[in-house]
Each structure stands twice: as structure tokens, then as C-alpha cells.
Amino acid sequence: MKFRRRFFLFVSVLFVLALTPIKGSSQDFHLTQADRSIAFLNPAFVGTYKGFERISLLNRNQWIGSGTQFLTSYGMAEFTPGRTRQSERAYAGVAASFSNDVGGDSRMTQKSFGLTASGHLPLAKGHWLDAGIQTAIQQRSADFSKLLYYSQWNGSSLDPSVYSGEENDFANFAFVDAGLGLAYRFEPNQRGELRDGQWSLQTGFSLQHVNRPRLQYNTLSADRLYQKAVIYSCFSLGLNEISTLQFSLTHLRQGGHSESMLGAIYRMKLRGSSQVTNEVSTRCMSAGLYFRSSAAIAPYFSLDFGAFDFGVSYDADLGATSSVFRHSVELNASYTFLKKSAFKGSRLR
């Protein structure tokens, strides 16, 4: 009972923090598949997967057919030094990540290269406390020479050869960014597979841009990057020996903007893993929906071949902008060293 009271107190604190206003003045890009990018949003989740090393890639093509291009790419390589499956003991997580977000005709670009360190402490059998910290170098750039202005109207069309009279005073700049996170998870077994009636839980809170870096877009003014609070919870329930139902909730709050995403995923096992030799990995198929509070729905489908996992989601905007900005596609792929570390000779048995 004492552990349950502490756990519910922990979750209550997370939601109170998420509802607390945070001052600032600039916002980040967002991704629909929060489950696939949660280690990027919360450093405490780095290294919480099953296996040794993992490489993840995600790409989002937003607002297809709008006449301009918005592309977001994200990648992360994770390592778990000191981790084994033979015993539940504390271990560390380390990750290197990058992101690249390009939007609009001006090629407004955000690049980020970061490092993350996390620690994972067992509280009791199946119960873990996770904490992490991340730092990154971000770069902002743009090319306003690609833009056309009304002053370039030649009487019949906009002519790029006509002098616009506009000055391209955008200053390319870089800054150091930082974030931190805390999480709790319950896993009934070390293999990560749920049987009939078994359940698992992951929940955590993170704060990004804690140093509120200055954004010097030009020589006349400076902006501040909003701090961003992220709450993430994922509950999985084993329906029978081959199927699992997963619900996830992600809430982001950055300055005056807040957004919630609910995911409902059905996962079906196509082939079970070997219980004796551990040489055969589980193969699964997943399908479901993501719902975003900004009036968007995104069907999702993925195939898990054990070490390799591939998924795709399609965003359909249903709000006021749906007549112009309706379609977005998001792809993810990951490879996990499940049986043997790429840097060690030991194998999981």
C-alpha cells in the first residue's frame, strides 16, 4: 500500500506540473508517433527498450500538397552499458541524437545534435525508476532570398528578377540547449511479453529547454525559446497469448500552446520467441489510431520482425485548416541488437 501511495503521488505531481504555465516565446516542431520518439522527448526513457543497442530513425513529411515543403527528420543511437537480462540490476543508458526540421519556401531550418545520459534503478521486482539528462547544440538558419514579395509584381506575375526592396537580415546562429526527465515503469517480466491479464505501465515527465536559450534571429531583436513540459503515459494489457492492447497519452505544453495525443494500438503476435535457445525473436503486427487535440486523426500500422521494426502513420487534419493542409505522412524504422551486443561478446540466454 505504501508503494501504491507513493506512485499515485508521483503521477499527481506530474499532472500538476503539466498544468503549470511556463513563460517563454518560441515553439518546437512536433511528431505524431510520440511512442516512437519518446526517448527524444524525455531522456529518462533512453535505454528502456529490450536488448542491447538500438538505432531509430523517423521522418515526417507534413502538409503534403500545400505548395511548400515541411520535412522533419529525427535519429537516435542508444546504448545500455552494464545491462543484462539475467538479473534486474541498475544500469545506464547513453544516446547520441540528431534532428533536422525544414519548413517553408525560406528553408527555415532547425538542426540539433545532442547527447543523453540516463540511469535506471530497480525499486522492486518489475518496478523501475528512470532519470535522464540531455544536452544539445542547436542551429537555426534560413534563406529569405527564396521568397517572393508583392513588390516584385511585374503586372502579370511575381518576377524573382525584380528587386524586392526587402533586406535579408536573418542571422544564422547556434546555441546550447538542455533538458531533463524522470519516469517510472512496471514490467511483469524481463522478456517484455504480456500474457493473458498481465499489464505493464510507463509514465514520465520531462522539461526541455530548461536554460531558455536566446534566439538571435537578427541584430535588432532577440527571442527566448519556450520551456516545454512533456507528460507521457503508456498502459499495455495482455488480452491473450498472442494479442496486446496498448493505450498511450502524451501531453505537451510550451508557452501558450498545449497539445494532447492519445494512441490506441492493437498488437498481434505472428510468431513467438524461442523459450529455450532465445535464437528466434517474436514477430508482431500492430495497427491502431492516434488522436490529436488539434483536430487530427492518424491511422498507424507497423511490422516488428524482432530486431527490425518499421511503422507508418498518416495524419488527416479535420480542423479549420483541413481544406488546405490535410495530409501528413510519418515513417519510423529501428534496429535493435537483441541477442548480442555490437561491442561485447556476451549473448543473452
GROMACS .gro file of C-alpha atoms in nm:
model
  349
    1MET     CA    1   0.000   0.000   0.000
    2LYS     CA    2   0.285   0.238   0.081
    3PHE     CA    3   0.434   0.185  -0.266
    4ARG     CA    4   0.097   0.249  -0.433
    5ARG     CA    5   0.051   0.575  -0.239
    6ARG     CA    6   0.395   0.694  -0.346
    7PHE     CA    7   0.326   0.601  -0.706
    8PHE     CA    8  -0.008   0.786  -0.722
    9LEU     CA    9   0.157   1.087  -0.555
   10PHE     CA   10   0.427   1.079  -0.821
   11VAL     CA   11   0.171   1.071  -1.105
   12SER     CA   12  -0.029   1.355  -0.941
   13VAL     CA   13   0.279   1.573  -0.926
   14LEU     CA   14   0.342   1.511  -1.297
   15PHE     CA   15  -0.005   1.631  -1.395
   16VAL     CA   16   0.017   1.938  -1.169
   17LEU     CA   17   0.345   2.035  -1.331
   18ALA     CA   18   0.196   1.986  -1.677
   19LEU     CA   19  -0.085   2.230  -1.598
   20THR     CA   20   0.151   2.494  -1.459
   21PRO     CA   21   0.201   2.786  -1.703
   22ILE     CA   22   0.557   2.819  -1.837
   23LYS     CA   23   0.678   3.152  -1.972
   24GLY     CA   24   0.877   3.186  -2.292
   25SER     CA   25   0.841   3.284  -2.655
   26SER     CA   26   0.916   3.022  -2.925
   27GLN     CA   27   0.799   2.669  -3.005
   28ASP     CA   28   0.926   2.335  -3.137
   29PHE     CA   29   0.815   2.106  -3.416
   30HIS     CA   30   0.600   1.808  -3.318
   31LEU     CA   31   0.568   1.443  -3.420
   32THR     CA   32   0.256   1.227  -3.417
   33GLN     CA   33   0.422   0.898  -3.321
   34ALA     CA   34   0.518   1.002  -2.969
   35ASP     CA   35   0.568   0.636  -2.871
   36ARG     CA   36   0.849   0.613  -3.127
   37SER     CA   37   1.016   0.941  -3.028
   38ILE     CA   38   0.960   0.944  -2.651
   39ALA     CA   39   1.333   0.896  -2.582
   40PHE     CA   40   1.387   1.220  -2.775
   41LEU     CA   41   1.119   1.399  -2.569
   42ASN     CA   42   1.214   1.251  -2.231
   43PRO     CA   43   1.579   1.150  -2.168
   44ALA     CA   44   1.470   0.918  -1.884
   45PHE     CA   45   1.335   0.673  -2.146
   46VAL     CA   46   1.674   0.628  -2.315
   47GLY     CA   47   1.768   0.263  -2.274
   48THR     CA   48   1.427   0.135  -2.156
   49TYR     CA   49   1.379  -0.100  -2.454
   50LYS     CA   50   1.456  -0.473  -2.458
   51GLY     CA   51   1.803  -0.559  -2.585
   52PHE     CA   52   2.148  -0.400  -2.609
   53GLU     CA   53   2.195  -0.120  -2.867
   54ARG     CA   54   1.922   0.040  -3.078
   55ILE     CA   55   1.921   0.271  -3.379
   56SER     CA   56   1.599   0.464  -3.451
   57LEU     CA   57   1.504   0.685  -3.746
   58LEU     CA   58   1.186   0.885  -3.802
   59ASN     CA   59   1.082   1.110  -4.089
   60ARG     CA   60   0.772   1.331  -4.119
   61ASN     CA   61   0.650   1.490  -4.442
   62GLN     CA   62   0.393   1.744  -4.329
   63TRP     CA   63   0.110   1.910  -4.517
   64ILE     CA   64   0.163   1.730  -4.847
   65GLY     CA   65   0.012   1.919  -5.139
   66SER     CA   66   0.016   2.259  -4.968
   67GLY     CA   67   0.253   2.408  -5.228
   68THR     CA   68   0.552   2.421  -4.995
   69GLN     CA   69   0.758   2.166  -4.806
   70PHE     CA   70   0.779   2.084  -4.436
   71LEU     CA   71   1.015   1.796  -4.352
   72THR     CA   72   1.123   1.673  -4.010
   73SER     CA   73   1.386   1.402  -3.956
   74TYR     CA   74   1.500   1.253  -3.629
   75GLY     CA   75   1.752   0.983  -3.540
   76MET     CA   76   1.897   0.832  -3.225
   77ALA     CA   77   2.155   0.566  -3.137
   78GLU     CA   78   2.109   0.420  -2.787
   79PHE     CA   79   2.345   0.211  -2.575
   80THR     CA   80   2.291   0.030  -2.242
   81PRO     CA   81   2.629  -0.036  -2.074
   82GLY     CA   82   2.602  -0.275  -1.782
   83ARG     CA   83   2.262  -0.415  -1.875
   84THR     CA   84   2.182  -0.788  -1.867
   85ARG     CA   85   1.866  -0.996  -1.877
   86GLN     CA   86   1.992  -1.246  -1.622
   87SER     CA   87   1.918  -1.018  -1.327
   88GLU     CA   88   1.734  -0.698  -1.253
   89ARG     CA   89   2.009  -0.460  -1.155
   90ALA     CA   90   2.081  -0.094  -1.210
   91TYR     CA   91   2.224   0.008  -1.546
   92ALA     CA   92   2.294   0.318  -1.751
   93GLY     CA   93   2.174   0.448  -2.085
   94VAL     CA   94   2.367   0.664  -2.331
   95ALA     CA   95   2.242   0.809  -2.659
   96ALA     CA   96   2.351   1.032  -2.946
   97SER     CA   97   2.074   1.203  -3.143
   98PHE     CA   98   2.009   1.445  -3.425
   99SER     CA   99   1.708   1.626  -3.564
  100ASN     CA  100   1.656   1.835  -3.876
  101ASP     CA  101   1.340   2.038  -3.937
  102VAL     CA  102   1.299   2.234  -4.261
  103GLY     CA  103   0.988   2.437  -4.339
  104GLY     CA  104   0.857   2.678  -4.597
  105ASP     CA  105   0.996   2.846  -4.907
  106SER     CA  106   1.255   3.029  -4.694
  107ARG     CA  107   1.402   2.692  -4.586
  108MET     CA  108   1.369   2.789  -4.221
  109THR     CA  109   1.584   2.517  -4.063
  110GLN     CA  110   1.635   2.382  -3.712
  111LYS     CA  111   1.923   2.139  -3.663
  112SER     CA  112   2.010   1.968  -3.338
  113PHE     CA  113   2.293   1.736  -3.232
  114GLY     CA  114   2.270   1.603  -2.877
  115LEU     CA  115   2.393   1.360  -2.613
  116THR     CA  116   2.180   1.195  -2.345
  117ALA     CA  117   2.269   1.007  -2.027
  118SER     CA  118   2.016   0.810  -1.822
  119GLY     CA  119   2.015   0.592  -1.512
  120HIS     CA  120   1.775   0.304  -1.436
  121LEU     CA  121   1.724   0.182  -1.081
  122PRO     CA  122   1.513  -0.123  -0.982
  123LEU     CA  123   1.275  -0.043  -0.693
  124ALA     CA  124   1.124  -0.391  -0.658
  125LYS     CA  125   1.068  -0.684  -0.889
  126GLY     CA  126   0.938  -0.536  -1.215
  127HIS     CA  127   0.937  -0.177  -1.084
  128TRP     CA  128   1.191   0.075  -1.217
  129LEU     CA  129   1.276   0.439  -1.156
  130ASP     CA  130   1.438   0.616  -1.452
  131ALA     CA  131   1.607   0.956  -1.474
  132GLY     CA  132   1.791   1.129  -1.756
  133ILE     CA  133   1.956   1.448  -1.871
  134GLN     CA  134   2.034   1.568  -2.221
  135THR     CA  135   2.229   1.847  -2.381
  136ALA     CA  136   2.242   1.954  -2.744
  137ILE     CA  137   2.377   2.212  -2.983
  138GLN     CA  138   2.104   2.364  -3.197
  139GLN     CA  139   2.146   2.568  -3.512
  140ARG     CA  140   1.890   2.794  -3.680
  141SER     CA  141   1.916   2.917  -4.039
  142ALA     CA  142   1.702   3.049  -4.325
  143ASP     CA  143   1.733   3.181  -4.680
  144PHE     CA  144   1.493   3.471  -4.744
  145SER     CA  145   1.627   3.513  -5.099
  146LYS     CA  146   1.393   3.228  -5.197
  147LEU     CA  147   1.086   3.432  -5.103
  148LEU     CA  148   0.873   3.642  -5.336
  149TYR     CA  149   0.713   3.974  -5.233
  150TYR     CA  150   0.424   4.184  -5.368
  151SER     CA  151   0.680   4.450  -5.468
  152GLN     CA  152   0.809   4.202  -5.732
  153TRP     CA  153   0.479   4.206  -5.922
  154ASN     CA  154   0.557   4.297  -6.286
  155GLY     CA  155   0.197   4.347  -6.389
  156SER     CA  156   0.119   3.986  -6.472
  157SER     CA  157   0.315   3.770  -6.226
  158LEU     CA  158   0.565   3.774  -5.943
  159ASP     CA  159   0.908   3.813  -6.102
  160PRO     CA  160   1.213   3.700  -5.897
  161SER     CA  161   1.439   3.924  -6.110
  162VAL     CA  162   1.262   4.240  -5.985
  163TYR     CA  163   1.432   4.397  -5.683
  164SER     CA  164   1.206   4.348  -5.381
  165GLY     CA  165   1.350   4.619  -5.158
  166GLU     CA  166   1.349   4.372  -4.869
  167GLU     CA  167   1.666   4.313  -4.668
  168ASN     CA  168   1.769   3.955  -4.584
  169ASP     CA  169   1.894   4.027  -4.231
  170PHE     CA  170   1.828   3.681  -4.085
  171ALA     CA  171   2.128   3.586  -3.871
  172ASN     CA  172   2.224   3.218  -3.872
  173PHE     CA  173   2.310   3.125  -3.514
  174ALA     CA  174   2.365   2.834  -3.274
  175PHE     CA  175   2.308   2.779  -2.905
  176VAL     CA  176   2.340   2.517  -2.631
  177ASP     CA  177   2.020   2.352  -2.513
  178ALA     CA  178   1.943   2.127  -2.214
  179GLY     CA  179   1.664   1.906  -2.081
  180LEU     CA  180   1.591   1.656  -1.805
  181GLY     CA  181   1.334   1.387  -1.727
  182LEU     CA  182   1.203   1.142  -1.468
  183ALA     CA  183   0.999   0.826  -1.525
  184TYR     CA  184   0.854   0.516  -1.364
  185ARG     CA  185   0.778   0.183  -1.531
  186PHE     CA  186   0.637  -0.154  -1.433
  187GLU     CA  187   0.722  -0.463  -1.637
  188PRO     CA  188   0.590  -0.801  -1.513
  189ASN     CA  189   0.870  -0.999  -1.681
  190GLN     CA  190   1.212  -0.940  -1.836
  191ARG     CA  191   1.114  -1.067  -2.182
  192GLY     CA  192   0.869  -0.782  -2.238
  193GLU     CA  193   0.586  -1.011  -2.349
  194LEU     CA  194   0.245  -0.993  -2.181
  195ARG     CA  195   0.026  -1.297  -2.125
  196ASP     CA  196  -0.348  -1.309  -2.063
  197GLY     CA  197  -0.436  -1.049  -1.797
  198GLN     CA  198  -0.081  -0.918  -1.749
  199TRP     CA  199  -0.020  -0.545  -1.780
  200SER     CA  200   0.269  -0.302  -1.799
  201LEU     CA  201   0.297   0.072  -1.742
  202GLN     CA  202   0.534   0.352  -1.839
  203THR     CA  203   0.486   0.708  -1.724
  204GLY     CA  204   0.715   1.008  -1.700
  205PHE     CA  205   0.763   1.382  -1.700
  206SER     CA  206   1.031   1.588  -1.875
  207LEU     CA  207   1.124   1.951  -1.912
  208GLN     CA  208   1.305   2.065  -2.225
  209HIS     CA  209   1.490   2.392  -2.292
  210VAL     CA  210   1.544   2.438  -1.918
  211ASN     CA  211   1.808   2.707  -1.984
  212ARG     CA  212   1.568   2.906  -2.207
  213PRO     CA  213   1.827   2.975  -2.479
  214ARG     CA  214   1.827   3.308  -2.658
  215LEU     CA  215   1.724   3.311  -3.026
  216GLN     CA  216   1.905   3.591  -3.209
  217TYR     CA  217   1.719   3.599  -3.540
  218ASN     CA  218   1.854   3.943  -3.635
  219THR     CA  219   2.063   4.226  -3.494
  220LEU     CA  220   1.764   4.425  -3.367
  221SER     CA  221   1.576   4.173  -3.155
  222ALA     CA  222   1.622   3.853  -2.956
  223ASP     CA  223   1.369   3.590  -2.864
  224ARG     CA  224   1.362   3.322  -2.597
  225LEU     CA  225   1.285   2.957  -2.661
  226TYR     CA  226   0.987   2.842  -2.458
  227GLN     CA  227   1.047   2.575  -2.197
  228LYS     CA  228   0.846   2.266  -2.287
  229ALA     CA  229   0.684   2.027  -2.040
  230VAL     CA  230   0.606   1.675  -2.162
  231ILE     CA  231   0.393   1.411  -1.985
  232TYR     CA  232   0.384   1.062  -2.130
  233SER     CA  233   0.198   0.751  -2.009
  234CYS     CA  234   0.161   0.415  -2.180
  235PHE     CA  235  -0.052   0.126  -2.049
  236SER     CA  236  -0.044  -0.218  -2.212
  237LEU     CA  237  -0.279  -0.507  -2.138
  238GLY     CA  238  -0.234  -0.867  -2.249
  239LEU     CA  239  -0.563  -0.993  -2.396
  240ASN     CA  240  -0.445  -1.349  -2.458
  241GLU     CA  241  -0.130  -1.535  -2.560
  242ILE     CA  242  -0.098  -1.358  -2.895
  243SER     CA  243  -0.257  -1.013  -2.862
  244THR     CA  244  -0.199  -0.696  -2.661
  245LEU     CA  245  -0.387  -0.367  -2.638
  246GLN     CA  246  -0.186  -0.050  -2.577
  247PHE     CA  247  -0.308   0.298  -2.480
  248SER     CA  248  -0.078   0.598  -2.467
  249LEU     CA  249  -0.129   0.961  -2.369
  250THR     CA  250   0.114   1.239  -2.449
  251HIS     CA  251   0.060   1.595  -2.329
  252LEU     CA  252   0.290   1.879  -2.438
  253ARG     CA  253   0.281   2.231  -2.306
  254GLN     CA  254   0.506   2.504  -2.444
  255GLY     CA  255   0.428   2.866  -2.365
  256GLY     CA  256   0.068   2.938  -2.458
  257HIS     CA  257   0.041   2.624  -2.670
  258SER     CA  258  -0.070   2.288  -2.538
  259GLU     CA  259  -0.144   1.967  -2.724
  260SER     CA  260  -0.256   1.619  -2.625
  261MET     CA  261  -0.222   1.298  -2.825
  262LEU     CA  262  -0.400   0.972  -2.749
  263GLY     CA  263  -0.287   0.648  -2.905
  264ALA     CA  264  -0.476   0.318  -2.919
  265ILE     CA  265  -0.276   0.030  -3.071
  266TYR     CA  266  -0.367  -0.338  -3.112
  267ARG     CA  267  -0.064  -0.567  -3.129
  268MET     CA  268  -0.085  -0.925  -3.256
  269LYS     CA  269   0.192  -1.182  -3.232
  270LEU     CA  270   0.265  -1.355  -3.563
  271ARG     CA  271   0.534  -1.582  -3.423
  272GLY     CA  272   0.654  -1.635  -3.067
  273SER     CA  273   1.013  -1.625  -2.948
  274SER     CA  274   1.213  -1.932  -2.855
  275GLN     CA  275   1.183  -2.007  -2.483
  276VAL     CA  276   1.488  -2.236  -2.476
  277THR     CA  277   1.760  -2.114  -2.711
  278ASN     CA  278   1.645  -1.750  -2.741
  279GLU     CA  279   1.758  -1.762  -3.105
  280VAL     CA  280   1.412  -1.695  -3.251
  281SER     CA  281   1.261  -1.349  -3.197
  282THR     CA  282   0.896  -1.256  -3.164
  283ARG     CA  283   0.733  -1.123  -3.479
  284CYS     CA  284   0.433  -0.892  -3.444
  285MET     CA  285   0.193  -0.676  -3.639
  286SER     CA  286   0.040  -0.361  -3.490
  287ALA     CA  287  -0.245  -0.139  -3.605
  288GLY     CA  288  -0.428   0.148  -3.442
  289LEU     CA  289  -0.503   0.520  -3.430
  290TYR     CA  290  -0.353   0.837  -3.290
  291PHE     CA  291  -0.586   1.123  -3.199
  292ARG     CA  292  -0.453   1.477  -3.161
  293SER     CA  293  -0.636   1.752  -2.973
  294SER     CA  294  -0.572   1.990  -3.263
  295ALA     CA  295  -0.840   1.802  -3.459
  296ALA     CA  296  -0.637   1.537  -3.637
  297ILE     CA  297  -0.658   1.159  -3.661
  298ALA     CA  298  -0.373   0.934  -3.772
  299PRO     CA  299  -0.411   0.564  -3.858
  300TYR     CA  300  -0.096   0.367  -3.774
  301PHE     CA  301   0.046   0.035  -3.893
  302SER     CA  302   0.375  -0.141  -3.811
  303LEU     CA  303   0.558  -0.470  -3.859
  304ASP     CA  304   0.800  -0.597  -3.598
  305PHE     CA  305   1.045  -0.863  -3.721
  306GLY     CA  306   1.222  -0.893  -3.388
  307ALA     CA  307   1.535  -0.687  -3.434
  308PHE     CA  308   1.388  -0.471  -3.714
  309ASP     CA  309   1.073  -0.264  -3.670
  310PHE     CA  310   0.901  -0.049  -3.933
  311GLY     CA  311   0.589   0.167  -3.899
  312VAL     CA  312   0.390   0.431  -4.085
  313SER     CA  313   0.118   0.677  -3.985
  314TYR     CA  314  -0.099   0.906  -4.196
  315ASP     CA  315  -0.230   1.231  -4.047
  316ALA     CA  316  -0.568   1.357  -4.163
  317ASP     CA  317  -0.638   1.708  -4.032
  318LEU     CA  318  -1.004   1.766  -3.954
  319GLY     CA  319  -0.989   2.123  -3.823
  320ALA     CA  320  -1.018   2.467  -3.983
  321THR     CA  321  -0.702   2.421  -4.195
  322SER     CA  322  -0.806   2.084  -4.336
  323SER     CA  323  -0.911   2.230  -4.674
  324VAL     CA  324  -0.551   2.338  -4.740
  325PHE     CA  325  -0.325   2.144  -4.502
  326ARG     CA  326  -0.474   1.798  -4.481
  327HIS     CA  327  -0.219   1.525  -4.541
  328SER     CA  328   0.097   1.430  -4.349
  329VAL     CA  329   0.293   1.105  -4.354
  330GLU     CA  330   0.528   0.985  -4.082
  331LEU     CA  331   0.766   0.687  -4.116
  332ASN     CA  332   0.972   0.517  -3.848
  333ALA     CA  333   1.230   0.241  -3.855
  334SER     CA  334   1.450   0.092  -3.585
  335TYR     CA  335   1.703  -0.186  -3.543
  336THR     CA  336   1.778  -0.339  -3.201
  337PHE     CA  337   2.066  -0.572  -3.113
  338LEU     CA  338   1.851  -0.821  -2.922
  339LYS     CA  339   2.072  -1.129  -2.890
  340LYS     CA  340   2.425  -0.997  -2.884
  341SER     CA  341   2.581  -0.659  -2.817
  342ALA     CA  342   2.767  -0.495  -3.104
  343PHE     CA  343   3.051  -0.418  -2.861
  344LYS     CA  344   3.056  -0.725  -2.634
  345GLY     CA  345   3.095  -1.098  -2.687
  346SER     CA  346   2.827  -1.195  -2.437
  347ARG     CA  347   2.491  -1.321  -2.556
  348LEU     CA  348   2.152  -1.313  -2.389
  349ARG     CA  349   2.048  -1.654  -2.261
   0.00000   0.00000   0.00000
